[in-house]
Coordinates of C-alpha atoms in Angstrom, one line a residue:
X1 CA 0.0 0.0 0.0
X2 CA 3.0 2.3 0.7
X3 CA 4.5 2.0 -2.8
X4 CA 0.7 2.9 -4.4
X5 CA 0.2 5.8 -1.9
X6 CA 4.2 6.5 -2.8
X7 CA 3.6 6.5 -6.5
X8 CA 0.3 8.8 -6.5
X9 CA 2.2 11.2 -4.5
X10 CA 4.9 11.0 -7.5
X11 CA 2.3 11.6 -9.9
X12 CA 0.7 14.6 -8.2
X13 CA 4.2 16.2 -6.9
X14 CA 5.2 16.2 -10.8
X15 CA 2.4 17.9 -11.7
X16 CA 2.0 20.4 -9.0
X17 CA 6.1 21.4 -8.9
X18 CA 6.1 21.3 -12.9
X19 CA 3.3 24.1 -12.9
X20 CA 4.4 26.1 -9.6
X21 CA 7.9 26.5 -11.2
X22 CA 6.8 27.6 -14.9
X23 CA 4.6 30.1 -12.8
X24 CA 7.4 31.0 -10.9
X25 CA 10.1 31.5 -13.9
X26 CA 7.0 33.4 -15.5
X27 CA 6.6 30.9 -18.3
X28 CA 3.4 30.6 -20.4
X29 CA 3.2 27.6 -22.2
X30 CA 0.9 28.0 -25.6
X31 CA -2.2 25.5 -26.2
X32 CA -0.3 22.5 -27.7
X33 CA 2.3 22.8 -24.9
X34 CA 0.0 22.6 -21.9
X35 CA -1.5 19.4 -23.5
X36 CA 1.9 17.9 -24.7
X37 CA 3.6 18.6 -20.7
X38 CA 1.5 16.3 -18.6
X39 CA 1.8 13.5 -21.2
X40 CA 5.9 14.2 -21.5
X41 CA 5.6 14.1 -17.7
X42 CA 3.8 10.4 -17.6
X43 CA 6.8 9.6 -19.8
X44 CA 9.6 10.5 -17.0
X45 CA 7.1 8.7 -14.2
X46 CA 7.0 6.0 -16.4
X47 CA 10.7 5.5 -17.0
X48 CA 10.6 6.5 -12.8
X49 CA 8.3 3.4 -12.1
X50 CA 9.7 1.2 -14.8
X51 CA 13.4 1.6 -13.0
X52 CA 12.6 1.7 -9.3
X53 CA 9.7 -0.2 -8.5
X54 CA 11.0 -3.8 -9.7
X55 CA 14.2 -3.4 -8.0
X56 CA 12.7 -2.8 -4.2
X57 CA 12.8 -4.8 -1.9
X58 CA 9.6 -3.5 -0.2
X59 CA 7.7 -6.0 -2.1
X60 CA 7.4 -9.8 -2.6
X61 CA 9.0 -10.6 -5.8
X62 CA 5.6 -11.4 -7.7
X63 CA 4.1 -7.7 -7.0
X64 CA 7.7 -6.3 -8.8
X65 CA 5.7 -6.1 -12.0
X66 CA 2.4 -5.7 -11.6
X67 CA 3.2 -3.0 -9.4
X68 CA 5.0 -1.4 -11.7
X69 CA 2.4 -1.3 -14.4
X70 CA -0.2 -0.1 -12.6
X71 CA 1.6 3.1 -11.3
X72 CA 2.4 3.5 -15.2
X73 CA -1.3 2.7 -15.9
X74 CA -2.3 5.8 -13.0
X75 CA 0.4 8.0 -14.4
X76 CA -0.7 7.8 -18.1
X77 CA -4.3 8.2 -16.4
X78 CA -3.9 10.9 -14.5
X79 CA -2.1 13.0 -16.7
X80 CA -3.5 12.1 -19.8
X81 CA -7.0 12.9 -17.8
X82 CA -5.2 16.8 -16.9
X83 CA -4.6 16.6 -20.9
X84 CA -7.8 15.5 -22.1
X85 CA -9.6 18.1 -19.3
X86 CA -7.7 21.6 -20.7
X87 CA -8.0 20.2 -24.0
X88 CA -11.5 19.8 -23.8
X89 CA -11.9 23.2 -21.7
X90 CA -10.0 25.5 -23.9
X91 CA -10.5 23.9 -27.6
X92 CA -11.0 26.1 -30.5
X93 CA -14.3 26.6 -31.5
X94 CA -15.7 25.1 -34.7
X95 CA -16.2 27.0 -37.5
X96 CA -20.1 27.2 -38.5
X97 CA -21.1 28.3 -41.7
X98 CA -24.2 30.6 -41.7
X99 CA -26.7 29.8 -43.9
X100 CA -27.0 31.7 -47.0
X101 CA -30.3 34.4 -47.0

């Protein structure tokens, strides 16, 4: 339960400290950038997970893997979810054609 609890807190610290310190450094990431970030980010906690989860010895050896793949699983998740929820919130507007009078 520690390594889940661990893991999430990964997941949310990357995300929170990513933000805070482009705020901080005054950088404004443009629309494809803010959805491109989180899911670069669920790359690095992947790689994170993929490294240092099999190798512990916190866990019996049969949970190594699973483990793993389900911290990848809620890291793709989550920030594909922050992704998919500014995508959907600040998406350009489609273009209607008015009907000819």
């Amino acid at each position: 339960m520690a390594i889940i609890i661990g893991g999430l807190i990964v997941i949310w610290l990357g995300l929170t400290m990513a933000a805070a310190m482009l705020r901080w450094l005054g950088i404004e990431l443009h629309y494809p950038a803010r959805i491109i970030a989180p899911l670069l980010l669920a790359m690095v906690e992947t790689l994170v997970f993929l490294f240092a989860i099999p190798g512990t010895e916190r866990l019996p050896e049969s949970w190594h893997w699973p483990m793993a793949g389900g911290l990848v699983a809620a890291a793709w998740l989550i920030n594909g979810g922050v992704a998919g929820v500014y995508w959907h919130q600040h998406r350009p507007p489609k273009e209607t054609q008015q009907a000819e009078q």
